mmCIF file of C-alpha atoms in Angstrom:
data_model
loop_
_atom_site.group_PDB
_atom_site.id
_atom_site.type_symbol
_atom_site.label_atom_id
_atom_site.label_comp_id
_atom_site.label_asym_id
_atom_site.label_seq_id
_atom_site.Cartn_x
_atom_site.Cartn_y
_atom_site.Cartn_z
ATOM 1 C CA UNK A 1 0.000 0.000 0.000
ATOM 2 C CA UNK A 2 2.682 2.479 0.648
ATOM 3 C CA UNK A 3 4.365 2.032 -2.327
ATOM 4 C CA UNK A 4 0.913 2.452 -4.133
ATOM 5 C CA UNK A 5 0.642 5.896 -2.489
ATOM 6 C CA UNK A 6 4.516 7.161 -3.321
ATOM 7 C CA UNK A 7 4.010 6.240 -7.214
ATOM 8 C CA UNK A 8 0.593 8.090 -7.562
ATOM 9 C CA UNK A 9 2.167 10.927 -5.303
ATOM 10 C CA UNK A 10 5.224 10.602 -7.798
ATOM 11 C CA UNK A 11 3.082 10.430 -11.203
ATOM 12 C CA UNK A 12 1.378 13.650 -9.969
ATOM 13 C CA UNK A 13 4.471 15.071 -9.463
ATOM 14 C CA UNK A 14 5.426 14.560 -12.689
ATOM 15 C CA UNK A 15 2.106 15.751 -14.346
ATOM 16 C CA UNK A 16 2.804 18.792 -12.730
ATOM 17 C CA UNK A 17 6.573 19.389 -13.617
ATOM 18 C CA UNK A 18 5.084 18.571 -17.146
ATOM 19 C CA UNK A 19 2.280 21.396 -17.199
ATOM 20 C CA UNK A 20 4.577 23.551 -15.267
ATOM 21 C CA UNK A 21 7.789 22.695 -18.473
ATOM 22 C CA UNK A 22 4.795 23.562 -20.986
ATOM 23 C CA UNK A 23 3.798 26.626 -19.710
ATOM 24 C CA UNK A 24 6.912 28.211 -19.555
ATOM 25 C CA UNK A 25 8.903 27.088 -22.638
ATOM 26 C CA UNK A 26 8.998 30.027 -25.250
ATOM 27 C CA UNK A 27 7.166 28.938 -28.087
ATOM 28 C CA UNK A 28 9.244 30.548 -30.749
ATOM 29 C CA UNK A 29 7.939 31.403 -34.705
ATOM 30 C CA UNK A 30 10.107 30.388 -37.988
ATOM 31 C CA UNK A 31 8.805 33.114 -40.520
ATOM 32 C CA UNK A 32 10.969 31.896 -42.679
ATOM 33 C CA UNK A 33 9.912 28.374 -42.391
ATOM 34 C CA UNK A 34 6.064 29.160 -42.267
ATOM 35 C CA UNK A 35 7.010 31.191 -45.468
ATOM 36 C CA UNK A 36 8.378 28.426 -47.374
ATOM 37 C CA UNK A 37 5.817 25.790 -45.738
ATOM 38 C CA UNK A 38 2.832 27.512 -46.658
ATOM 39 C CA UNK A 39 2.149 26.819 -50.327
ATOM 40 C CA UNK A 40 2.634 23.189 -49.837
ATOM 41 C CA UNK A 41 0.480 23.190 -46.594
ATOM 42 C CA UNK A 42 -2.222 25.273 -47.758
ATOM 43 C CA UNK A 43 -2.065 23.933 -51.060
ATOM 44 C CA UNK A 44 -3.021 20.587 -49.349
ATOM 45 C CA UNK A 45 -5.593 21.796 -47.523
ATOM 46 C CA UNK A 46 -7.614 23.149 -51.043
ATOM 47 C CA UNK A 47 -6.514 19.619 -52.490
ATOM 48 C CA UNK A 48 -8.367 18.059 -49.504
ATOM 49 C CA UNK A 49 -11.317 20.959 -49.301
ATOM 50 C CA UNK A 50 -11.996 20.089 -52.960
ATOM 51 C CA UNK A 51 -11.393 16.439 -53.410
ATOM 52 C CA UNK A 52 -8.752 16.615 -56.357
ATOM 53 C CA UNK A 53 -5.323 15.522 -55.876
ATOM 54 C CA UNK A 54 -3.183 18.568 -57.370
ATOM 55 C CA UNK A 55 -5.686 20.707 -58.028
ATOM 56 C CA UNK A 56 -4.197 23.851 -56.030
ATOM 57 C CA UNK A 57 -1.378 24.395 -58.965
ATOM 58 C CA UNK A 58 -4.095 25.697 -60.822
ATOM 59 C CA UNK A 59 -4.470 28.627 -58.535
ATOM 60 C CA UNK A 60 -0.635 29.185 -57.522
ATOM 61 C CA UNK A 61 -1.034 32.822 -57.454
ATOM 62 C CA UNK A 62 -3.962 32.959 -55.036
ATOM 63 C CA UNK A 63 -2.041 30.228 -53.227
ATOM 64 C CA UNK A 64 1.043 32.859 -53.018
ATOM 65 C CA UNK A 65 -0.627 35.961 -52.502
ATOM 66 C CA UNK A 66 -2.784 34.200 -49.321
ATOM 67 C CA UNK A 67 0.781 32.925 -48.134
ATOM 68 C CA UNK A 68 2.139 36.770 -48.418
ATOM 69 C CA UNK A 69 -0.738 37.816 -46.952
ATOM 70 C CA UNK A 70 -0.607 35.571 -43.792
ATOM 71 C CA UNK A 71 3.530 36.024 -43.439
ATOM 72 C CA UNK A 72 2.833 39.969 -44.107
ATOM 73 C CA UNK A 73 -0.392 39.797 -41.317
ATOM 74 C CA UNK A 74 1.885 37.706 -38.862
ATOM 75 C CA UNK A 75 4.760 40.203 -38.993
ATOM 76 C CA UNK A 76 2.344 43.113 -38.596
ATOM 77 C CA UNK A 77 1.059 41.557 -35.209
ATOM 78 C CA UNK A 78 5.173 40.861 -33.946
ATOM 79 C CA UNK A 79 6.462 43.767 -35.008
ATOM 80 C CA UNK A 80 4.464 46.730 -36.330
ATOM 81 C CA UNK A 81 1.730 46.723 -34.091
ATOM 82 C CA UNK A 82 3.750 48.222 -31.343
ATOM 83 C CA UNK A 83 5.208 50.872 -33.746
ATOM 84 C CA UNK A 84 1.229 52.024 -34.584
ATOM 85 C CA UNK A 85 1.929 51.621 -37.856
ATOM 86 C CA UNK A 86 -1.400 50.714 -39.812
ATOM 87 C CA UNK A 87 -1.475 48.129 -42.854
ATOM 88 C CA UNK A 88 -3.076 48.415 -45.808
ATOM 89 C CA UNK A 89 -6.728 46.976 -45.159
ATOM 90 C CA UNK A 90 -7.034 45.467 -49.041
ATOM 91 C CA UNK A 91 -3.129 44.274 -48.745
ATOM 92 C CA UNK A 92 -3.868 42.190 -45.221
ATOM 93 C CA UNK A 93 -7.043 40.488 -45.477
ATOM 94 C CA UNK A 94 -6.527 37.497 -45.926
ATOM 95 C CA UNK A 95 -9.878 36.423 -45.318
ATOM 96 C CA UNK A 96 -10.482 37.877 -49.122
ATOM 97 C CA UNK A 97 -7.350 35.988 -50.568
ATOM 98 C CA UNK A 98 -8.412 32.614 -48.860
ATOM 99 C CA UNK A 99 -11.575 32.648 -51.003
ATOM 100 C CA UNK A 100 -9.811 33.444 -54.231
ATOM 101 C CA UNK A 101 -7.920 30.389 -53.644
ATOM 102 C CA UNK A 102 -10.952 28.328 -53.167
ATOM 103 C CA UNK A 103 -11.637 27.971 -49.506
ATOM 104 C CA UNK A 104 -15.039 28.869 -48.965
ATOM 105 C CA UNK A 105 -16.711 30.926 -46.449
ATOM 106 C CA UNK A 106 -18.132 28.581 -43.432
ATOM 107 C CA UNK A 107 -21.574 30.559 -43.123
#
């Protein structure tokens, strides 16, 4: 019985090192990788969204230009926002360039 009691005492321990390890490591953004991910990630998602294998290299400039937008939205929020600098409403919705690519509004 004692035993019992020191490795549930011990497993909650751990549990709680573990939330404790996960709330305080610094979750750290790659730009550069999310830049260069992004057309092959989102182009998967409109190949899954619209059943055809591929068929996102039909649109690979509304592909682009929502991966642009979501780099250019992402680096606003970082860095700009503290600045006050304002973006360009029509360059940074990318709301708008998701549905020129294909992925349709969930209404």
């Amino acid at each position: 019985r004692g035993c019992g009691a020191v490795k549930v005492a011990l497993g909650v321990a751990l549990l709680l090192v573990g939330v404790y390890m996960a709330g305080h490591t610094p979750q750290v953004l790659d730009c550069n990788r999310l830049r260069s991910a992004c057309p092959r990630d989102f182009g998967a998602l409109l190949d899954k969204l619209g059943g055809v294998p591929g068929g996102h290299l039909t649109k690979e400039a509304a592909v682009n230009s929502y991966c642009n937008c979501v780099d250019e939205c992402i680096n606003y929020m970082l860095v700009y926002t503290e600045e006050g600098a304002t973006p360009e409403p029509e360059r940074t919705n990318c709301f708008l360039k998701s549905q020129a690519a294909g992925v349709g509004s969930s209404r």
